[in-house]
Coordinates of C-alpha atoms in Angstrom, one line a residue:
M1 CA 119.4 -83.0 158.5
D2 CA 119.7 -81.1 161.8
E3 CA 116.1 -80.9 163.2
E4 CA 117.0 -79.7 166.7
D5 CA 118.4 -76.2 165.6
A6 CA 115.1 -75.4 163.7
G7 CA 113.1 -75.1 167.1
D8 CA 113.9 -71.4 167.5
F9 CA 112.3 -70.5 164.2
N10 CA 108.5 -70.0 164.9
E11 CA 107.2 -68.3 161.8
R12 CA 104.3 -69.9 160.0
C13 CA 104.7 -71.5 156.5
A14 CA 103.5 -69.4 153.7
Q15 CA 101.9 -72.4 152.0
C16 CA 100.3 -74.4 154.7
S17 CA 100.4 -71.9 157.7
E18 CA 102.1 -74.7 159.9
V19 CA 105.0 -74.2 162.3
N20 CA 107.0 -77.4 161.6
W21 CA 110.4 -76.6 160.3
G22 CA 113.4 -78.7 159.5
L23 CA 116.9 -77.9 158.2
T24 CA 118.5 -79.0 154.8
D25 CA 122.1 -80.0 154.5
G26 CA 122.7 -76.6 153.1
G27 CA 121.3 -74.8 156.2
R28 CA 118.0 -73.6 154.7
F29 CA 114.7 -74.0 156.5
Y30 CA 112.1 -76.3 154.9
C31 CA 108.5 -77.2 156.1
R32 CA 108.1 -80.8 157.0
T33 CA 104.4 -80.6 156.3
C34 CA 104.4 -79.3 152.7
H35 CA 108.2 -79.6 152.0
N36 CA 108.4 -75.9 151.1
V37 CA 111.9 -74.6 151.2
I38 CA 112.4 -70.9 151.9
E39 CA 115.3 -68.5 151.6
R40 CA 115.8 -68.1 155.4
T41 CA 119.0 -69.8 156.7
R42 CA 120.3 -70.7 160.1
E43 CA 123.0 -69.0 162.0
V44 CA 126.0 -71.2 162.8
V45 CA 128.6 -70.5 165.4
S46 CA 131.9 -72.1 164.3
T47 CA 135.0 -72.1 166.5
D48 CA 137.1 -74.7 164.5
V49 CA 138.9 -72.2 162.4
I50 CA 138.6 -68.7 163.9
P51 CA 137.9 -68.7 167.7
N52 CA 135.1 -66.4 168.9
A53 CA 134.0 -65.7 165.3
R54 CA 130.5 -65.8 164.2
V55 CA 129.9 -67.3 160.7
Q56 CA 126.5 -67.0 158.9
T57 CA 125.5 -69.1 156.0
I58 CA 124.5 -66.9 153.0
S59 CA 122.1 -68.2 150.2
K60 CA 122.8 -67.7 146.6
G61 CA 119.6 -65.7 146.0
S62 CA 119.4 -62.9 143.5
R63 CA 119.8 -59.4 144.7
S64 CA 116.1 -58.7 143.9
Q65 CA 115.1 -61.0 146.7
K66 CA 116.8 -59.0 149.5
K67 CA 113.6 -57.0 150.2
T68 CA 111.1 -59.9 150.3
D69 CA 108.4 -57.5 151.6
E70 CA 108.2 -55.6 148.4
G71 CA 107.7 -58.6 145.9
W72 CA 107.7 -58.3 142.2
E73 CA 106.9 -55.3 140.2
W74 CA 103.8 -55.9 138.2
Y75 CA 101.2 -54.1 136.1
V76 CA 97.4 -54.2 136.2
C77 CA 97.3 -55.9 132.8
E78 CA 99.3 -58.7 134.0
G79 CA 96.9 -59.2 136.8
F80 CA 94.0 -59.4 134.4
Q81 CA 96.0 -61.8 132.2
L82 CA 96.3 -64.1 135.1
V83 CA 92.6 -64.0 135.8
L84 CA 91.9 -64.8 132.1
K85 CA 94.2 -67.6 132.3
Q86 CA 92.5 -69.1 135.4
Q87 CA 89.0 -68.6 133.7
A88 CA 90.0 -70.3 130.5
E89 CA 91.5 -73.3 132.4
A90 CA 88.3 -73.6 134.4
L91 CA 86.2 -73.6 131.2
E92 CA 88.4 -76.2 129.7
A93 CA 87.8 -78.3 132.9
L94 CA 84.0 -77.9 132.2
G95 CA 84.5 -79.5 128.7
V96 CA 85.1 -76.6 126.5
C97 CA 87.3 -77.0 123.4
P98 CA 91.0 -77.1 124.5
Q99 CA 91.9 -74.6 121.7
M100 CA 90.0 -71.9 123.5
K101 CA 92.8 -70.7 125.7
D102 CA 95.8 -70.7 123.4
E103 CA 94.3 -70.2 120.0
V104 CA 91.3 -67.9 120.5
L105 CA 91.3 -66.1 123.9
C106 CA 95.1 -65.5 123.8
N107 CA 94.8 -63.9 120.3
F108 CA 91.9 -61.8 121.5
W109 CA 93.9 -60.7 124.5
R110 CA 97.0 -59.9 122.5
R111 CA 95.0 -57.8 120.1
Y112 CA 93.3 -56.0 122.9
L113 CA 96.8 -55.1 124.4
Q114 CA 97.9 -53.8 121.1
K115 CA 94.8 -51.8 120.4
S116 CA 94.8 -50.3 123.9
Q117 CA 98.6 -49.6 123.5
Q118 CA 99.7 -51.6 126.4
A119 CA 101.9 -54.0 124.5
Y120 CA 103.0 -54.9 121.0
C121 CA 103.4 -51.1 120.2
N122 CA 105.6 -48.1 120.5
R123 CA 104.5 -45.9 123.5
P124 CA 105.6 -42.4 124.5
A125 CA 108.8 -42.7 126.7
G126 CA 108.4 -41.9 130.4
E127 CA 104.6 -42.7 130.7
T128 CA 105.3 -45.4 133.1
I129 CA 107.5 -43.2 135.1
K130 CA 104.6 -40.8 135.4
A131 CA 102.5 -43.7 136.8
L132 CA 105.1 -44.3 139.4
S133 CA 105.5 -40.8 140.4
V134 CA 101.8 -40.3 141.2
C135 CA 102.4 -41.8 144.6
D136 CA 106.0 -40.6 145.2
S137 CA 107.7 -43.9 144.5
S138 CA 111.5 -44.1 145.0
T139 CA 114.0 -45.4 142.5
D140 CA 117.2 -47.5 142.9
M141 CA 119.1 -47.4 139.7
D142 CA 122.2 -49.2 141.2
S143 CA 120.4 -52.7 141.7
E144 CA 119.7 -54.9 138.7
P145 CA 117.0 -57.2 139.9
E146 CA 115.7 -60.1 137.8
Q147 CA 112.8 -59.6 135.5
H148 CA 109.7 -61.1 137.1
S149 CA 107.2 -59.5 134.6
L150 CA 104.5 -62.0 133.6
L151 CA 104.0 -60.1 130.3
H152 CA 107.4 -60.7 128.9
F153 CA 106.5 -64.0 127.2
L154 CA 104.0 -62.2 125.0
S155 CA 106.9 -60.4 123.3
V156 CA 108.2 -63.6 121.9
S157 CA 106.0 -65.1 119.3
E158 CA 106.6 -66.6 115.9
S159 CA 103.3 -65.2 114.5
D160 CA 103.9 -61.7 116.0
G161 CA 107.5 -61.2 115.3
D162 CA 107.0 -57.9 113.8
L163 CA 105.3 -56.4 116.8
Q164 CA 107.3 -54.4 119.2
T165 CA 106.4 -55.0 122.8
D166 CA 106.1 -51.9 124.9
C167 CA 109.4 -51.6 126.7
S168 CA 108.0 -49.8 129.6
Y169 CA 105.8 -52.7 130.4
A170 CA 107.9 -55.8 129.4
S171 CA 111.4 -54.8 130.6
S172 CA 111.1 -52.0 133.1
A173 CA 111.9 -54.2 136.2
G174 CA 115.5 -53.3 136.0
K175 CA 115.0 -49.5 135.6
V176 CA 112.3 -48.7 138.2
S177 CA 112.0 -48.9 141.9
E178 CA 111.9 -52.1 143.8
S179 CA 109.1 -50.5 146.0
T180 CA 106.4 -49.5 143.6
S181 CA 104.0 -47.3 145.5
V182 CA 102.4 -46.7 148.9
C183 CA 99.0 -46.5 147.2
S184 CA 99.1 -49.8 145.3
G185 CA 101.0 -52.9 145.0
S186 CA 101.0 -52.7 141.2
V187 CA 103.2 -50.2 139.4
D188 CA 100.3 -48.4 137.5
G189 CA 97.5 -48.9 139.9
S190 CA 96.9 -45.3 140.6
L191 CA 97.2 -44.1 137.0
Y192 CA 94.8 -47.0 136.0
V193 CA 92.1 -45.9 138.4
R194 CA 92.2 -42.3 137.1
K195 CA 92.0 -43.4 133.5
N196 CA 89.4 -46.0 134.2
R197 CA 86.8 -43.2 134.9
K198 CA 87.3 -41.8 131.4
E199 CA 87.7 -44.9 129.1
K200 CA 84.8 -47.2 128.4
L201 CA 86.8 -50.3 127.4
R202 CA 89.4 -50.1 130.2
M203 CA 89.9 -53.6 131.5
S204 CA 87.7 -54.6 134.5
M205 CA 86.6 -57.8 136.1
P206 CA 83.3 -58.0 134.2
M207 CA 85.2 -57.6 131.0
T208 CA 87.1 -60.8 131.7
L209 CA 83.8 -62.6 131.4
S210 CA 83.1 -60.6 128.1
F211 CA 86.4 -61.9 126.8
C212 CA 85.4 -65.6 127.8
Y213 CA 82.0 -65.2 126.3
M214 CA 83.4 -63.8 123.0
A215 CA 85.8 -66.8 122.8
L216 CA 83.0 -69.2 123.5
L217 CA 80.8 -67.5 120.8
W218 CA 83.7 -67.7 118.3
L219 CA 84.0 -71.4 118.8
K220 CA 80.1 -71.9 118.9
E221 CA 80.5 -73.7 122.2
P222 CA 77.2 -75.2 123.7
M223 CA 77.3 -72.6 126.6
T224 CA 75.1 -69.5 126.6
L225 CA 75.9 -66.4 128.5
S226 CA 73.4 -67.2 131.2
D227 CA 75.2 -70.6 131.7
L228 CA 78.5 -68.8 131.9
L229 CA 77.3 -66.3 134.6
R230 CA 75.6 -69.0 136.6
F231 CA 79.0 -71.1 136.6
V232 CA 80.6 -68.0 137.9
V233 CA 78.1 -67.6 140.8
E234 CA 78.4 -71.2 141.7
G235 CA 82.2 -71.0 141.8
H236 CA 83.2 -73.1 138.9
I237 CA 84.9 -70.2 137.2
P238 CA 87.2 -67.9 139.0
Y239 CA 85.7 -64.3 139.4
F240 CA 85.1 -63.5 143.0
N241 CA 88.3 -63.2 144.8
A242 CA 90.2 -64.4 141.8
Y243 CA 93.3 -62.5 143.0
Q244 CA 93.8 -64.9 145.7
H245 CA 95.5 -67.2 143.2
F246 CA 98.0 -64.6 142.2
P247 CA 101.7 -65.5 142.9
E248 CA 102.8 -64.6 146.4
K249 CA 105.4 -62.1 145.2
M250 CA 102.6 -60.1 143.4
K251 CA 101.7 -57.9 146.3
L252 CA 98.1 -56.6 146.0
Y253 CA 96.8 -53.8 148.3
G254 CA 95.4 -50.4 148.3
L255 CA 94.0 -49.3 144.9
D256 CA 94.5 -52.8 143.5
L257 CA 91.6 -53.8 145.6
R258 CA 89.5 -51.2 143.7
I259 CA 90.4 -52.9 140.4
F260 CA 90.3 -56.6 141.2
C261 CA 87.7 -56.7 144.1
V262 CA 84.1 -57.2 142.9
E263 CA 82.3 -57.4 146.1
L264 CA 81.0 -54.9 148.7
G265 CA 83.2 -56.4 151.4
A266 CA 86.4 -55.0 149.9
Y267 CA 86.1 -52.0 152.2
H268 CA 86.1 -54.1 155.3
T269 CA 89.0 -56.1 153.8
L270 CA 91.0 -52.8 153.7
V271 CA 90.1 -52.0 157.2
K272 CA 91.0 -55.3 158.7
Y273 CA 94.1 -56.3 156.9
F274 CA 95.6 -52.9 156.1
P275 CA 95.4 -50.8 159.1
V276 CA 98.6 -48.9 158.0
F277 CA 96.8 -47.7 154.9
E278 CA 94.7 -44.7 155.6
V279 CA 91.2 -45.9 154.5
P280 CA 88.6 -43.4 153.8
K281 CA 84.8 -44.0 154.5
P282 CA 82.8 -45.9 151.9
R283 CA 80.9 -42.7 150.9
Q284 CA 84.2 -40.9 150.4
I285 CA 85.5 -43.8 148.3
E286 CA 82.3 -43.8 146.1
S287 CA 82.5 -40.1 145.5
V288 CA 86.2 -40.5 144.5
F289 CA 86.3 -43.7 142.6
G290 CA 82.7 -43.8 141.3
G291 CA 81.5 -46.6 143.6
F292 CA 83.7 -49.0 145.5
G293 CA 82.8 -52.6 144.7
K294 CA 79.5 -51.8 143.0
Q295 CA 79.8 -54.9 140.9
S296 CA 78.8 -57.7 143.2
W297 CA 77.2 -60.3 141.0
P298 CA 78.0 -60.2 137.3
V299 CA 75.2 -58.5 135.4
Y300 CA 74.1 -60.0 132.1
E301 CA 73.5 -56.8 130.2
E302 CA 76.9 -55.4 131.2
V303 CA 78.8 -58.4 130.2
Y304 CA 77.0 -58.7 126.9
N305 CA 77.2 -55.0 126.0
K306 CA 81.0 -55.1 126.7
M307 CA 81.4 -58.1 124.6
V308 CA 79.8 -56.4 121.7
E309 CA 82.0 -53.3 122.1
L310 CA 85.1 -55.4 122.5
A311 CA 84.4 -57.2 119.2
A312 CA 84.0 -54.0 117.4
F313 CA 87.1 -52.4 119.1
L314 CA 89.2 -55.3 118.1
D315 CA 88.0 -55.0 114.5
L316 CA 87.1 -58.8 114.5
P317 CA 85.6 -60.2 111.3
R318 CA 82.2 -61.8 111.0
F319 CA 81.9 -64.6 113.6
P320 CA 81.4 -68.2 112.4
D321 CA 77.8 -68.8 111.2
I322 CA 75.1 -70.0 113.6
T323 CA 73.3 -72.6 111.6
D324 CA 70.3 -74.7 112.4
N325 CA 72.5 -77.6 113.8
C326 CA 74.3 -75.3 116.1
F327 CA 73.4 -75.3 119.9
L328 CA 72.8 -71.6 119.9
H329 CA 70.1 -71.8 117.2
P330 CA 66.7 -71.0 118.7
D331 CA 65.2 -74.4 117.6
V332 CA 67.8 -76.2 119.8
L333 CA 67.7 -73.8 122.7
C334 CA 63.9 -73.9 122.7
M335 CA 64.0 -77.7 123.1
K336 CA 66.3 -77.3 126.1
Y337 CA 64.2 -74.6 127.9
L338 CA 61.0 -76.5 127.2
M339 CA 62.4 -79.5 129.1
E340 CA 63.7 -77.3 131.8
A341 CA 60.3 -75.5 132.2
N342 CA 58.5 -78.8 132.3
L343 CA 56.3 -78.1 129.2
P344 CA 54.9 -80.5 126.7
D345 CA 57.3 -81.8 124.0
E346 CA 54.6 -81.0 121.4
L347 CA 55.3 -77.2 122.0
H348 CA 58.5 -77.6 120.2
N349 CA 56.7 -77.9 116.7
W350 CA 55.0 -74.6 117.5
T351 CA 58.3 -72.9 118.5
C352 CA 59.9 -74.1 115.2
R353 CA 57.0 -72.7 113.2
L354 CA 57.3 -69.3 115.0
V355 CA 61.0 -69.2 114.4
K356 CA 60.5 -69.9 110.6
K357 CA 57.5 -67.5 110.3
T358 CA 59.5 -64.5 111.8
S359 CA 62.8 -65.4 110.1
I360 CA 64.7 -65.3 113.4
G361 CA 66.5 -68.6 112.6
E362 CA 68.2 -67.2 109.6
V363 CA 72.0 -67.3 109.6
D364 CA 72.5 -63.6 108.9
F365 CA 70.2 -62.6 111.8
L366 CA 71.8 -65.0 114.2
T367 CA 75.5 -64.4 113.3
L368 CA 77.4 -61.7 115.1
T369 CA 79.0 -59.1 112.7
P370 CA 81.1 -56.7 114.8
G371 CA 80.8 -53.0 113.9
N372 CA 77.6 -53.5 112.0
K373 CA 75.1 -51.0 113.6
S374 CA 72.3 -51.7 111.2
T375 CA 71.6 -55.2 112.7
R376 CA 70.4 -55.9 116.2
K377 CA 72.6 -58.1 118.3
V378 CA 71.0 -61.3 119.3
K379 CA 71.1 -62.7 122.9
Y380 CA 70.5 -66.4 122.1
D381 CA 69.2 -67.6 125.4
V382 CA 66.8 -64.6 125.9
L383 CA 65.6 -65.0 122.3
A384 CA 64.7 -68.7 122.8
A385 CA 62.8 -68.0 126.1
A386 CA 60.9 -65.2 124.4
V387 CA 59.9 -67.5 121.5
I388 CA 58.3 -70.0 124.2
V389 CA 56.5 -67.1 125.8
V390 CA 54.9 -66.0 122.5
V391 CA 53.9 -69.5 121.7
L392 CA 52.2 -69.8 125.1
K393 CA 50.4 -66.5 124.5
L394 CA 49.2 -67.8 121.0
L395 CA 47.8 -71.0 122.6
F396 CA 46.7 -69.9 126.0
L397 CA 46.4 -66.2 125.6
L398 CA 47.7 -65.7 129.2
D399 CA 45.1 -63.0 130.2
D400 CA 44.3 -64.4 133.7
H401 CA 41.0 -65.9 132.3
Y402 CA 41.2 -67.7 129.1
E403 CA 44.0 -70.2 130.2
W404 CA 42.0 -71.4 133.1
L405 CA 39.0 -72.0 130.8
L406 CA 41.2 -74.1 128.6
S407 CA 42.6 -75.9 131.5
D408 CA 39.1 -76.9 132.8
F409 CA 38.2 -78.1 129.2
S410 CA 41.4 -80.3 129.2
A411 CA 40.6 -81.6 132.7
E412 CA 37.1 -82.8 131.3
G413 CA 38.8 -84.3 128.4
N414 CA 41.2 -86.3 130.7
K415 CA 38.1 -87.7 132.6
N416 CA 36.5 -88.9 129.3
N417 CA 39.9 -90.2 127.9
K418 CA 40.6 -92.7 130.7
E419 CA 42.6 -94.9 128.4
G420 CA 45.2 -92.1 127.9
E421 CA 45.5 -92.5 124.1
G422 CA 48.4 -90.2 123.0
G423 CA 49.1 -89.2 126.5
P424 CA 47.0 -87.1 129.0
Y425 CA 45.8 -83.6 128.0
F426 CA 48.1 -80.8 129.2
E427 CA 46.4 -78.8 132.0
F428 CA 47.8 -75.3 132.5
K429 CA 46.3 -75.0 136.0
K430 CA 48.0 -78.2 137.2
W431 CA 51.3 -77.2 135.5
Y432 CA 51.0 -73.8 137.2
R433 CA 50.7 -75.3 140.7
V434 CA 53.6 -77.7 140.2
I435 CA 56.0 -75.0 138.7
K436 CA 55.0 -72.4 141.4
C437 CA 55.7 -74.6 144.2
T438 CA 59.1 -75.7 142.8
L439 CA 60.0 -72.1 141.8
D440 CA 59.2 -70.7 145.1
V441 CA 61.4 -73.3 146.8
E442 CA 64.3 -72.9 144.4
Q443 CA 64.1 -69.1 144.6
K444 CA 64.2 -69.2 148.4
K445 CA 67.2 -71.5 148.2
L446 CA 69.0 -69.1 145.8
D447 CA 68.3 -66.1 148.0
E448 CA 69.6 -67.9 151.0
E449 CA 72.8 -68.9 149.2
K450 CA 73.4 -65.3 148.2
A451 CA 72.8 -64.1 151.6
K452 CA 75.2 -66.6 153.2
Y453 CA 77.9 -66.1 150.5
L454 CA 81.3 -65.6 152.1
W455 CA 82.7 -62.6 150.4
K456 CA 85.9 -62.8 152.4
C457 CA 88.9 -64.2 150.5
E458 CA 90.0 -67.7 151.7
K459 CA 93.6 -66.6 151.3
P460 CA 94.4 -63.7 153.6
L461 CA 95.7 -60.6 152.0
F462 CA 99.0 -59.1 153.3
Y463 CA 102.0 -57.4 151.9
S464 CA 104.3 -57.4 154.8
V465 CA 106.1 -60.5 155.9
K466 CA 106.3 -59.1 159.4
K467 CA 102.5 -59.0 159.7
K468 CA 102.0 -62.3 157.8
S469 CA 102.2 -64.6 160.8
K470 CA 100.0 -62.2 162.8
I471 CA 97.3 -62.2 160.2
L472 CA 97.5 -65.9 159.8
R473 CA 97.1 -66.5 163.4
R474 CA 94.1 -64.1 163.6
R475 CA 92.4 -65.9 160.8
Q476 CA 92.9 -69.3 162.3
M477 CA 91.6 -68.0 165.6
V478 CA 88.5 -66.6 163.8
E479 CA 87.8 -69.9 162.0
N480 CA 88.1 -71.9 165.3
L481 CA 85.7 -69.6 167.0
Q482 CA 83.2 -69.9 164.1
N483 CA 83.5 -73.7 164.1
Q484 CA 82.9 -73.8 167.9
F485 CA 80.0 -71.5 167.8
G486 CA 78.6 -73.4 164.9
K487 CA 78.7 -76.7 166.8
L488 CA 77.1 -75.0 169.9
S489 CA 74.3 -73.6 167.9
G490 CA 73.7 -76.7 165.8
S491 CA 74.0 -74.9 162.6
V492 CA 74.3 -76.9 159.5
Q493 CA 77.7 -76.7 157.7
P494 CA 77.4 -75.1 154.2
A495 CA 77.4 -77.7 151.6
G496 CA 80.0 -77.7 148.9
R497 CA 79.3 -76.2 145.6
P498 CA 77.0 -78.1 143.3
N499 CA 78.3 -80.1 140.3
P500 CA 78.1 -78.1 137.2
S501 CA 75.0 -78.8 135.0
S502 CA 73.4 -77.1 132.0
F503 CA 70.0 -77.7 133.7
L504 CA 68.8 -75.8 136.8
L505 CA 65.5 -77.8 137.0
S506 CA 65.1 -81.5 136.0
W507 CA 62.0 -83.5 135.5
S508 CA 61.6 -87.3 135.2
E509 CA 58.8 -88.9 133.3
E510 CA 59.1 -91.9 135.6
S511 CA 57.9 -90.0 138.5
T512 CA 54.6 -91.3 140.0
D513 CA 53.3 -88.1 141.4
G514 CA 52.4 -86.9 137.9
S515 CA 54.7 -83.7 138.2
C516 CA 56.3 -84.2 134.7
F517 CA 54.4 -82.8 131.7
H518 CA 56.8 -83.7 128.9
G519 CA 54.7 -86.4 127.5
H520 CA 51.4 -84.6 127.8
S521 CA 49.3 -83.8 124.7
L522 CA 48.1 -80.5 123.4
K523 CA 44.9 -82.0 121.8
G524 CA 42.8 -80.5 124.4
I525 CA 43.5 -76.9 123.2
L526 CA 43.8 -77.6 119.5
Q527 CA 41.2 -78.2 116.7
E528 CA 41.6 -79.6 113.2
K529 CA 41.0 -77.3 110.4
H530 CA 41.6 -78.0 106.7
G531 CA 43.7 -81.1 107.8
L532 CA 45.9 -79.0 110.1
L533 CA 45.8 -78.7 113.9
T534 CA 45.2 -75.1 114.8
A535 CA 44.7 -73.4 118.3
I536 CA 41.2 -73.0 119.6
N537 CA 42.2 -69.6 120.7
T538 CA 41.9 -67.0 117.9
D539 CA 42.7 -63.9 119.9
Y540 CA 46.0 -62.3 120.8
W541 CA 46.9 -59.2 122.9
L542 CA 50.1 -57.3 122.1
C543 CA 52.4 -56.2 124.9
T544 CA 53.0 -52.9 123.2
D545 CA 51.5 -51.2 120.1
K546 CA 54.8 -49.4 119.3
L547 CA 58.4 -50.1 120.0
C548 CA 60.7 -47.6 121.5
N549 CA 63.8 -46.2 119.8
E550 CA 66.5 -48.4 121.3
K551 CA 69.3 -46.0 120.4
L552 CA 67.6 -43.2 122.2
C553 CA 65.6 -44.9 125.0
G554 CA 68.0 -47.8 125.6
H555 CA 65.2 -50.3 125.4
L556 CA 62.7 -51.5 122.9
A557 CA 59.9 -51.7 125.5
H558 CA 59.3 -51.0 129.2
Y559 CA 58.0 -53.5 131.7
R560 CA 56.0 -53.0 134.9
E561 CA 54.5 -55.9 136.7
E562 CA 51.2 -54.2 137.6
D563 CA 50.4 -53.4 133.9
F564 CA 50.3 -57.0 132.7
P565 CA 48.3 -60.2 133.6
K566 CA 49.6 -62.2 136.4
S567 CA 49.9 -65.4 134.3
Y568 CA 52.1 -63.5 131.9
H569 CA 54.3 -62.3 134.7
F570 CA 54.5 -65.8 136.0
V571 CA 55.8 -67.2 132.8
L572 CA 58.4 -64.3 132.6
R573 CA 59.4 -65.0 136.2
L574 CA 60.0 -68.7 135.4
F575 CA 62.4 -68.0 132.5
S576 CA 64.0 -65.1 134.3
F577 CA 64.9 -67.5 137.1
L578 CA 66.3 -70.1 134.7
L579 CA 68.4 -67.5 132.9
R580 CA 69.1 -65.4 136.0
I581 CA 68.2 -62.2 134.3
Q582 CA 65.4 -59.5 134.8
P583 CA 61.8 -60.3 133.6
S584 CA 62.1 -57.0 131.7
S585 CA 64.8 -58.4 129.4
I586 CA 62.7 -61.3 128.2
H587 CA 59.6 -58.9 127.9
E588 CA 61.6 -56.7 125.6
E589 CA 62.5 -59.6 123.4
V590 CA 58.8 -60.8 123.4
C591 CA 57.8 -57.4 122.0
A592 CA 60.3 -57.6 119.2
I593 CA 59.1 -61.0 118.2
E594 CA 55.5 -59.9 118.3
H595 CA 56.2 -57.0 116.0
K596 CA 58.0 -59.3 113.5
L597 CA 55.0 -61.7 113.7
F598 CA 52.3 -59.1 113.2
N599 CA 54.4 -56.7 111.1
K600 CA 51.8 -56.7 108.1
K601 CA 48.9 -56.0 110.4
L602 CA 50.6 -53.3 112.6
Y603 CA 52.2 -51.4 109.8
K604 CA 49.7 -51.9 107.0
K605 CA 49.8 -49.0 104.6
P606 CA 46.5 -47.5 103.5
K607 CA 45.6 -48.4 99.9
R608 CA 45.8 -45.6 97.5
K609 CA 42.7 -44.8 95.5
R610 CA 43.3 -45.3 91.8
S611 CA 41.9 -42.5 89.6
L612 CA 40.0 -43.5 86.5
R613 CA 41.7 -42.8 83.3
K614 CA 39.8 -40.5 81.0

């Protein structure tokens, strides 16, 4: 290998950003750091055969690689397909069933492409050409580039042999322009943005999470939707800047960022990396596209509602039954959340009694049946949290007065019960202090992590090889300055992402400070009646006397913090932190359970007076 002749080539490597080139025996440049071989070849001056003649070595690349700036022709659905593939592989790495990606999620995705008429169907001829003509794309009919479509493998399937793949999507690379559009890197980016404002189930980044959760629910995996969204925020599942893992030849710019970016910093990315593209102001973008990068953190309600709509849109059959031995059953989830909330283990008996009393543990109630509008869809994690809240109200009332009286009563019992038979009595006041201190610390830590979150993509975005080295140098300079200023200011380097865990809070019974309440007894607030332990408290207050019409109002009940006791709000706040949802969502489910529990008393029909027969 001739290493001296490579000294004049100073461009950075696309893989490692280093300038350390060597030459292969065939005259092609390769990176000595990462061993990446590129298409660039050296120029050789040979005077042995023809004097004063300049001979250049020519590689055997395809004709489609002549204009390396333009990259592949790709469609928006192909980009989402890559995102779904990355998310499925990340879930498998977290321990999800290996069949999820190939047997479940892939079939859902194929069915969606067919139902939305993007693949496996006959489409009107020339629709893709309309998408290309929106931004005045040019055509080159003489060239015959190779097909680089990522969707073409979907057309070859033993099980789907009768389906005809959309020719405009799967084999249009040889008929359309090598340069797609000045408005976007994808072929149909501009048309997609226009249609996206009209169609509800148009593919989006939050909908990728809906696909994943639908596959998890189909397999009855031990992962709730709140767990899934938390793993996304922690970085274990690709979602933010997922497009940085696209192949280098899939150029992404312009309107593509409107589709694949989920953070507010996308506007600044446009300004910084694409000065050629005429970027409007953020307000203009919001008025034209309905909000640029509005979806920052994934929202529980949106992901869940889209999942329900997707299941009905795909005409899926009834999902596998959620039985009492399934992780998503409220009896199992209540046990998990009782441990995480540091509540006594004896409360699990009460939650099971409530689940049985209200019939919310029945298979037909828990199992999702797409398209059935008569049944209310179940949010398993929210339902389990609401069951615990109702049990706490039954035992402690949570009216900012009675729970403190019971706590003082239990404290007196602990003084008299020095031997600790059956464990110490549970004191609500002591539990409140421990949980409040921990919750405030964890909430502050979460807020700081969100504030310090680096929205900027680790991999710089560019679509021009000429500007690639300039952008990489600028990025390296910025990172060096940040490191230097960080050392001067003494700021702590951000820690790596935490290891994935199903528990946000953990409590050890071996702790000597008495902060764990798992083994505490409820005898201080119970009394024996007819051979059964019942609660000393005989009162109960309802969150609402009448539920709203969910179809008309959008909610079963409304929640305002100032209208309810502080103790009740504190318990809602605890579980809203554990599930990363709004307290109003748990409150709504609490109201629904209460009306199931007191249905006979609330909707008691007046007795009709019987007339005496003559």
